[in-house]
Amino acid sequence: VNSDQFDATNSSSWKFASEQMTGDGADYRGVQRRTISGRTCQAWDAETPWLPKYNSTTLPDHGLEGAFCRNPYKDGDTIKARTIWCYTTDANQRWEECQALGVILPVCSSGYAVPDESDRKALE
């Protein structure tokens, strides 16, 4: 999806977006703009707060438009992220992984923290 084509306030622009992702997400061209902890993604071509190693000039065919999560790497790179990620606008956190929109996280084997017993019963 080209960020010029996508407008979150206009539902007709969603037709250009796809949240499909396989493997490590190198093929992901969705519109996720937030990390797993909720941080805002920095635009790939922005230089602040972080100067990105990857941008639309260094990897022109990797969908590095706007501030969407991606997993860019060059053929032969030995260090690769395990999933989609982005540089963040948080000056204390250079990058963080993302989760494609609509993807349900796997079940936590240790369970989940809930406020009280009545909430726990509701989840059973």
Tab-separated table of N, CA and C in Angstrom:
chain	number	residue	atom	x	y	z
A	1	VAL	N	0.853	-1.179	0.000
A	1	VAL	CA	0.000	0.000	0.000
A	1	VAL	C	0.891	1.231	0.000
A	2	ASN	N	0.563	2.185	-0.780
A	2	ASN	CA	1.291	3.438	-0.825
A	2	ASN	C	0.633	4.382	0.166
A	3	SER	N	1.422	5.036	1.009
A	3	SER	CA	0.833	5.902	2.030
A	3	SER	C	0.043	7.050	1.419
A	4	ASP	N	0.351	7.394	0.165
A	4	ASP	CA	-0.435	8.433	-0.499
A	4	ASP	C	-1.829	7.913	-0.854
A	5	GLN	N	-1.973	6.603	-1.001
A	5	GLN	CA	-3.250	5.993	-1.342
A	5	GLN	C	-4.082	5.690	-0.107
A	6	PHE	N	-3.448	5.581	1.043
A	6	PHE	CA	-4.158	5.169	2.249
A	6	PHE	C	-4.535	6.367	3.101
A	7	ASP	N	-5.793	6.429	3.472
A	7	ASP	CA	-6.303	7.465	4.357
A	7	ASP	C	-7.177	6.761	5.385
A	8	ALA	N	-6.719	6.701	6.636
A	8	ALA	CA	-7.434	5.962	7.674
A	8	ALA	C	-8.844	6.496	7.892
A	9	THR	N	-9.106	7.741	7.525
A	9	THR	CA	-10.430	8.315	7.724
A	9	THR	C	-11.368	8.002	6.562
A	10	ASN	N	-10.834	7.423	5.496
A	10	ASN	CA	-11.622	7.136	4.305
A	10	ASN	C	-11.641	5.628	4.081
A	11	SER	N	-12.761	4.997	4.362
A	11	SER	CA	-12.837	3.537	4.274
A	11	SER	C	-12.580	3.012	2.867
A	12	SER	N	-12.788	3.820	1.843
A	12	SER	CA	-12.551	3.321	0.486
A	12	SER	C	-11.064	3.074	0.245
A	13	SER	N	-10.174	3.717	0.996
A	13	SER	CA	-8.747	3.494	0.792
A	13	SER	C	-8.286	2.171	1.384
A	14	TRP	N	-9.127	1.532	2.211
A	14	TRP	CA	-8.761	0.226	2.765
A	14	TRP	C	-8.642	-0.830	1.672
A	15	LYS	N	-9.247	-0.608	0.512
A	15	LYS	CA	-9.177	-1.602	-0.551
A	15	LYS	C	-7.749	-1.825	-1.035
A	16	PHE	N	-6.843	-0.885	-0.773
A	16	PHE	CA	-5.450	-1.024	-1.182
A	16	PHE	C	-4.632	-1.798	-0.158
A	17	ALA	N	-5.165	-1.953	1.052
A	17	ALA	CA	-4.403	-2.550	2.140
A	17	ALA	C	-4.628	-4.053	2.234
A	18	SER	N	-3.599	-4.762	2.647
A	18	SER	CA	-3.706	-6.193	2.920
A	18	SER	C	-2.898	-6.485	4.167
A	19	GLU	N	-3.519	-7.130	5.124
A	19	GLU	CA	-2.828	-7.508	6.348
A	19	GLU	C	-2.241	-8.911	6.254
A	20	GLN	N	-2.261	-9.497	5.056
A	20	GLN	CA	-1.700	-10.832	4.892
A	20	GLN	C	-0.192	-10.800	5.087
A	21	MET	N	0.299	-11.846	5.727
A	21	MET	CA	1.723	-11.927	6.017
A	21	MET	C	2.109	-13.393	6.078
A	22	THR	N	3.249	-13.740	5.496
A	22	THR	CA	3.746	-15.102	5.597
A	22	THR	C	5.144	-15.078	6.200
A	23	GLY	N	5.505	-16.168	6.848
A	23	GLY	CA	6.855	-16.305	7.401
A	23	GLY	C	7.259	-15.157	8.302
A	24	ASP	N	8.388	-14.545	7.977
A	24	ASP	CA	8.922	-13.463	8.809
A	24	ASP	C	8.328	-12.092	8.467
A	25	GLY	N	7.376	-12.039	7.558
A	25	GLY	CA	6.703	-10.787	7.236
A	25	GLY	C	7.397	-9.931	6.200
A	26	ALA	N	8.399	-10.464	5.517
A	26	ALA	CA	9.076	-9.679	4.480
A	26	ALA	C	8.101	-9.245	3.394
A	27	ASP	N	7.010	-9.991	3.232
A	27	ASP	CA	6.002	-9.682	2.216
A	27	ASP	C	4.869	-8.800	2.740
A	28	TYR	N	4.897	-8.425	3.998
A	28	TYR	CA	3.803	-7.659	4.611
A	28	TYR	C	3.728	-6.255	4.018
A	29	ARG	N	2.532	-5.874	3.555
A	29	ARG	CA	2.300	-4.532	3.017
A	29	ARG	C	1.034	-3.933	3.632
A	30	GLY	N	0.775	-4.287	4.870
A	30	GLY	CA	-0.395	-3.794	5.578
A	30	GLY	C	-0.218	-2.373	6.094
A	31	VAL	N	-1.142	-1.960	6.940
A	31	VAL	CA	-1.171	-0.568	7.382
A	31	VAL	C	-0.972	-0.403	8.896
A	32	GLN	N	-0.384	-1.400	9.542
A	32	GLN	CA	-0.099	-1.261	10.970
A	32	GLN	C	0.937	-0.155	11.169
A	33	ARG	N	0.640	0.780	12.065
A	33	ARG	CA	1.531	1.912	12.345
A	33	ARG	C	1.944	1.983	13.801
A	34	ARG	N	1.618	0.938	14.570
A	34	ARG	CA	1.959	0.926	15.996
A	34	ARG	C	2.672	-0.375	16.340
A	35	THR	N	3.557	-0.295	17.319
A	35	THR	CA	4.301	-1.464	17.761
A	35	THR	C	3.455	-2.285	18.731
A	36	ILE	N	3.971	-3.432	19.145
A	36	ILE	CA	3.216	-4.300	20.037
A	36	ILE	C	2.932	-3.645	21.385
A	37	SER	N	3.744	-2.667	21.775
A	37	SER	CA	3.471	-1.972	23.041
A	37	SER	C	2.708	-0.668	22.832
A	38	GLY	N	2.361	-0.361	21.576
A	38	GLY	CA	1.561	0.826	21.289
A	38	GLY	C	2.342	2.052	20.869
A	39	ARG	N	3.654	1.921	20.702
A	39	ARG	CA	4.447	3.074	20.255
A	39	ARG	C	4.103	3.396	18.801
A	40	THR	N	4.196	4.664	18.453
A	40	THR	CA	3.953	5.123	17.086
A	40	THR	C	5.197	4.868	16.241
A	41	CYS	N	4.991	4.398	15.025
A	41	CYS	CA	6.109	4.149	14.115
A	41	CYS	C	6.599	5.450	13.481
A	42	GLN	N	7.901	5.551	13.326
A	42	GLN	CA	8.521	6.663	12.618
A	42	GLN	C	8.447	6.372	11.126
A	43	ALA	N	8.245	7.386	10.316
A	43	ALA	CA	8.268	7.202	8.861
A	43	ALA	C	9.653	6.706	8.442
A	44	TRP	N	9.691	5.773	7.502
A	44	TRP	CA	10.954	5.171	7.074
A	44	TRP	C	11.911	6.197	6.494
A	45	ASP	N	11.396	7.247	5.872
A	45	ASP	CA	12.269	8.258	5.275
A	45	ASP	C	12.553	9.429	6.207
A	46	ALA	N	12.013	9.404	7.421
A	46	ALA	CA	12.303	10.462	8.404
A	46	ALA	C	13.692	10.215	8.996
A	47	GLU	N	14.302	11.266	9.471
A	47	GLU	CA	15.637	11.131	10.054
A	47	GLU	C	15.664	11.407	11.546
A	48	THR	N	14.505	11.686	12.131
A	48	THR	CA	14.437	11.906	13.573
A	48	THR	C	13.228	11.187	14.138
A	49	PRO	N	13.267	10.668	15.325
A	49	PRO	CA	14.427	10.745	16.215
A	49	PRO	C	15.542	9.768	15.855
A	50	TRP	N	15.306	8.878	14.900
A	50	TRP	CA	16.319	7.894	14.524
A	50	TRP	C	16.687	8.026	13.056
A	51	LEU	N	17.958	7.837	12.745
A	51	LEU	CA	18.419	7.810	11.360
A	51	LEU	C	18.363	6.353	10.907
A	52	PRO	N	17.379	5.998	10.072
A	52	PRO	CA	17.189	4.587	9.723
A	52	PRO	C	18.255	4.035	8.785
A	53	LYS	N	18.612	2.777	9.013
A	53	LYS	CA	19.502	2.049	8.107
A	53	LYS	C	18.736	1.700	6.832
A	54	TYR	N	17.445	1.424	6.993
A	54	TYR	CA	16.592	1.055	5.866
A	54	TYR	C	15.618	2.183	5.568
A	55	ASN	N	15.451	2.508	4.284
A	55	ASN	CA	14.472	3.514	3.858
A	55	ASN	C	14.090	3.244	2.409
A	56	SER	N	13.248	4.079	1.844
A	56	SER	CA	12.760	3.826	0.481
A	56	SER	C	13.857	3.977	-0.568
A	57	THR	N	14.972	4.606	-0.220
A	57	THR	CA	16.095	4.727	-1.148
A	57	THR	C	16.991	3.499	-1.080
A	58	THR	N	17.293	3.028	0.134
A	58	THR	CA	18.184	1.876	0.276
A	58	THR	C	17.511	0.569	-0.115
A	59	LEU	N	16.193	0.476	0.075
A	59	LEU	CA	15.433	-0.722	-0.295
A	59	LEU	C	14.138	-0.307	-0.991
A	60	PRO	N	14.227	0.125	-2.241
A	60	PRO	CA	13.061	0.695	-2.929
A	60	PRO	C	11.906	-0.274	-3.175
A	61	ASP	N	12.151	-1.576	-3.157
A	61	ASP	CA	11.094	-2.548	-3.456
A	61	ASP	C	10.540	-3.240	-2.207
A	62	HIS	N	10.716	-2.631	-1.039
A	62	HIS	CA	10.305	-3.276	0.205
A	62	HIS	C	9.121	-2.588	0.897
A	63	GLY	N	8.439	-1.695	0.198
A	63	GLY	CA	7.241	-1.072	0.757
A	63	GLY	C	7.514	-0.105	1.899
A	64	LEU	N	8.660	0.553	1.874
A	64	LEU	CA	9.027	1.442	2.977
A	64	LEU	C	8.491	2.852	2.775
A	65	GLU	N	7.177	2.931	2.582
A	65	GLU	CA	6.507	4.221	2.468
A	65	GLU	C	5.842	4.530	3.802
A	66	GLY	N	5.701	5.788	4.103
A	66	GLY	CA	4.987	6.183	5.305
A	66	GLY	C	5.628	5.620	6.563
A	67	ALA	N	4.779	5.344	7.546
A	67	ALA	CA	5.256	4.853	8.843
A	67	ALA	C	4.643	3.487	9.141
A	68	PHE	N	4.574	2.631	8.138
A	68	PHE	CA	3.978	1.316	8.308
A	68	PHE	C	5.025	0.315	8.782
A	69	CYS	N	4.603	-0.663	9.564
A	69	CYS	CA	5.491	-1.734	10.005
A	69	CYS	C	5.891	-2.578	8.798
A	70	ARG	N	7.134	-2.976	8.758
A	70	ARG	CA	7.662	-3.828	7.695
A	70	ARG	C	8.764	-4.709	8.281
A	71	ASN	N	9.286	-5.618	7.473
A	71	ASN	CA	10.479	-6.376	7.848
A	71	ASN	C	11.452	-6.342	6.679
A	72	PRO	N	12.121	-5.204	6.500
A	72	PRO	CA	13.032	-5.069	5.361
A	72	PRO	C	14.405	-5.674	5.650
A	73	TYR	N	14.945	-6.336	4.661
A	73	TYR	CA	16.340	-6.778	4.725
A	73	TYR	C	16.790	-7.107	3.310
A	74	LYS	N	18.098	-7.093	3.141
A	74	LYS	CA	18.674	-7.386	1.833
A	74	LYS	C	18.969	-8.873	1.729
A	75	ASP	N	18.921	-9.401	0.510
A	75	ASP	CA	19.319	-10.795	0.292
A	75	ASP	C	20.733	-10.975	0.826
A	76	GLY	N	20.933	-12.031	1.572
A	76	GLY	CA	22.258	-12.302	2.127
A	76	GLY	C	22.469	-11.736	3.517
A	77	ASP	N	21.542	-10.890	4.011
A	77	ASP	CA	21.678	-10.386	5.386
A	77	ASP	C	21.651	-11.570	6.345
A	78	THR	N	22.560	-11.596	7.278
A	78	THR	CA	22.577	-12.681	8.262
A	78	THR	C	21.796	-12.314	9.512
A	79	ILE	N	21.600	-11.036	9.734
A	79	ILE	CA	20.810	-10.586	10.880
A	79	ILE	C	19.489	-10.055	10.349
A	80	LYS	N	18.405	-10.729	10.738
A	80	LYS	CA	17.074	-10.349	10.284
A	80	LYS	C	16.133	-10.382	11.472
A	81	ALA	N	15.109	-9.541	11.433
A	81	ALA	CA	14.083	-9.576	12.474
A	81	ALA	C	13.216	-10.808	12.260
A	82	ARG	N	12.583	-11.268	13.322
A	82	ARG	CA	11.748	-12.464	13.199
A	82	ARG	C	10.351	-12.152	12.678
A	83	THR	N	9.971	-10.856	12.674
A	83	THR	CA	8.652	-10.450	12.201
A	83	THR	C	8.689	-8.971	11.831
A	84	ILE	N	7.527	-8.413	11.493
A	84	ILE	CA	7.463	-6.998	11.120
A	84	ILE	C	7.827	-6.116	12.315
A	85	TRP	N	8.358	-4.945	12.025
A	85	TRP	CA	8.819	-4.019	13.047
A	85	TRP	C	8.862	-2.617	12.443
A	86	CYS	N	9.192	-1.641	13.279
A	86	CYS	CA	9.416	-0.284	12.782
A	86	CYS	C	10.338	0.466	13.729
A	87	TYR	N	10.956	1.519	13.205
A	87	TYR	CA	11.625	2.480	14.068
A	87	TYR	C	10.515	3.236	14.775
A	88	THR	N	10.714	3.604	16.030
A	88	THR	CA	9.653	4.283	16.759
A	88	THR	C	9.926	5.781	16.865
A	89	THR	N	8.902	6.529	17.197
A	89	THR	CA	9.064	7.970	17.427
A	89	THR	C	9.489	8.239	18.869
A	90	ASP	N	9.684	7.203	19.647
A	90	ASP	CA	10.123	7.299	21.037
A	90	ASP	C	11.649	7.406	21.063
A	91	ALA	N	12.164	8.512	21.567
A	91	ALA	CA	13.609	8.738	21.594
A	91	ALA	C	14.343	7.741	22.493
A	92	ASN	N	13.615	6.979	23.298
A	92	ASN	CA	14.234	5.993	24.179
A	92	ASN	C	14.128	4.553	23.661
A	93	GLN	N	13.460	4.370	22.529
A	93	GLN	CA	13.270	3.021	21.972
A	93	GLN	C	13.471	3.099	20.468
A	94	ARG	N	14.622	2.644	19.967
A	94	ARG	CA	14.948	2.771	18.539
A	94	ARG	C	13.945	2.027	17.658
A	95	TRP	N	13.680	0.770	17.954
A	95	TRP	CA	12.769	-0.013	17.129
A	95	TRP	C	12.023	-0.999	18.017
A	96	GLU	N	10.924	-1.525	17.465
A	96	GLU	CA	10.158	-2.520	18.197
A	96	GLU	C	9.345	-3.335	17.194
A	97	GLU	N	9.076	-4.579	17.551
A	97	GLU	CA	8.262	-5.436	16.693
A	97	GLU	C	6.816	-4.965	16.669
A	98	CYS	N	6.127	-5.348	15.611
A	98	CYS	CA	4.712	-5.029	15.415
A	98	CYS	C	3.930	-6.326	15.248
A	99	GLN	N	2.640	-6.221	15.309
A	99	GLN	CA	1.733	-7.335	15.030
A	99	GLN	C	0.773	-6.844	13.952
A	100	ALA	N	0.599	-7.612	12.896
A	100	ALA	CA	-0.325	-7.220	11.827
A	100	ALA	C	-1.714	-6.977	12.410
A	101	LEU	N	-2.451	-6.041	11.847
A	101	LEU	CA	-3.798	-5.752	12.319
A	101	LEU	C	-4.670	-6.993	12.209
A	102	GLY	N	-5.465	-7.236	13.225
A	102	GLY	CA	-6.406	-8.341	13.193
A	102	GLY	C	-5.824	-9.695	13.546
A	103	VAL	N	-4.542	-9.768	13.856
A	103	VAL	CA	-3.921	-11.033	14.213
A	103	VAL	C	-4.093	-11.265	15.703
A	104	ILE	N	-4.600	-12.424	16.042
A	104	ILE	CA	-4.791	-12.767	17.446
A	104	ILE	C	-3.506	-13.402	17.954
A	105	LEU	N	-3.012	-12.889	19.066
A	105	LEU	CA	-1.782	-13.421	19.628
A	105	LEU	C	-1.997	-14.834	20.157
A	106	PRO	N	-0.960	-15.650	20.182
A	106	PRO	CA	-1.110	-17.011	20.692
A	106	PRO	C	-1.464	-17.011	22.178
A	107	VAL	N	-2.028	-18.101	22.626
A	107	VAL	CA	-2.416	-18.242	24.023
A	107	VAL	C	-1.174	-18.180	24.907
A	108	CYS	N	-1.290	-17.466	26.006
A	108	CYS	CA	-0.190	-17.362	26.952
A	108	CYS	C	-0.216	-18.591	27.857
A	109	SER	N	0.855	-19.370	27.867
A	109	SER	CA	0.890	-20.605	28.650
A	109	SER	C	0.841	-20.345	30.156
A	110	SER	N	1.204	-19.141	30.566
A	110	SER	CA	1.181	-18.800	31.994
A	110	SER	C	-0.134	-18.165	32.418
A	111	GLY	N	-1.055	-17.995	31.502
A	111	GLY	CA	-2.327	-17.355	31.820
A	111	GLY	C	-2.229	-15.844	31.677
A	112	TYR	N	-3.305	-15.166	32.015
A	112	TYR	CA	-3.372	-13.724	31.866
A	112	TYR	C	-3.734	-13.071	33.190
A	113	ALA	N	-3.212	-11.903	33.442
A	113	ALA	CA	-3.549	-11.166	34.659
A	113	ALA	C	-4.934	-10.547	34.491
A	114	VAL	N	-5.803	-10.759	35.455
A	114	VAL	CA	-7.133	-10.161	35.444
A	114	VAL	C	-7.353	-9.479	36.785
A	115	PRO	N	-8.194	-8.437	36.810
A	115	PRO	CA	-8.355	-7.640	38.035
A	115	PRO	C	-8.925	-8.395	39.233
A	116	ASP	N	-9.862	-9.300	38.992
A	116	ASP	CA	-10.466	-9.985	40.138
A	116	ASP	C	-11.076	-11.319	39.707
A	117	GLU	N	-11.560	-12.078	40.663
A	117	GLU	CA	-12.092	-13.405	40.422
A	117	GLU	C	-13.306	-13.391	39.495
A	118	SER	N	-14.147	-12.338	39.578
A	118	SER	CA	-15.331	-12.296	38.714
A	118	SER	C	-14.926	-12.189	37.244
A	119	ASP	N	-13.866	-11.440	36.949
A	119	ASP	CA	-13.361	-11.365	35.574
A	119	ASP	C	-12.815	-12.703	35.129
A	120	ARG	N	-12.118	-13.396	36.003
A	120	ARG	CA	-11.567	-14.704	35.683
A	120	ARG	C	-12.694	-15.687	35.339
A	121	LYS	N	-13.778	-15.665	36.108
A	121	LYS	CA	-14.926	-16.553	35.854
A	121	LYS	C	-15.534	-16.235	34.482
A	122	ALA	N	-15.603	-14.948	34.143
A	122	ALA	CA	-16.195	-14.557	32.867
A	122	ALA	C	-15.390	-15.102	31.688
A	123	LEU	N	-14.101	-15.274	31.891
A	123	LEU	CA	-13.227	-15.764	30.823
A	123	LEU	C	-13.267	-17.272	30.661
A	124	GLU	N	-13.815	-17.972	31.642
A	124	GLU	CA	-13.845	-19.443	31.569
A	124	GLU	C	-14.869	-19.944	30.582
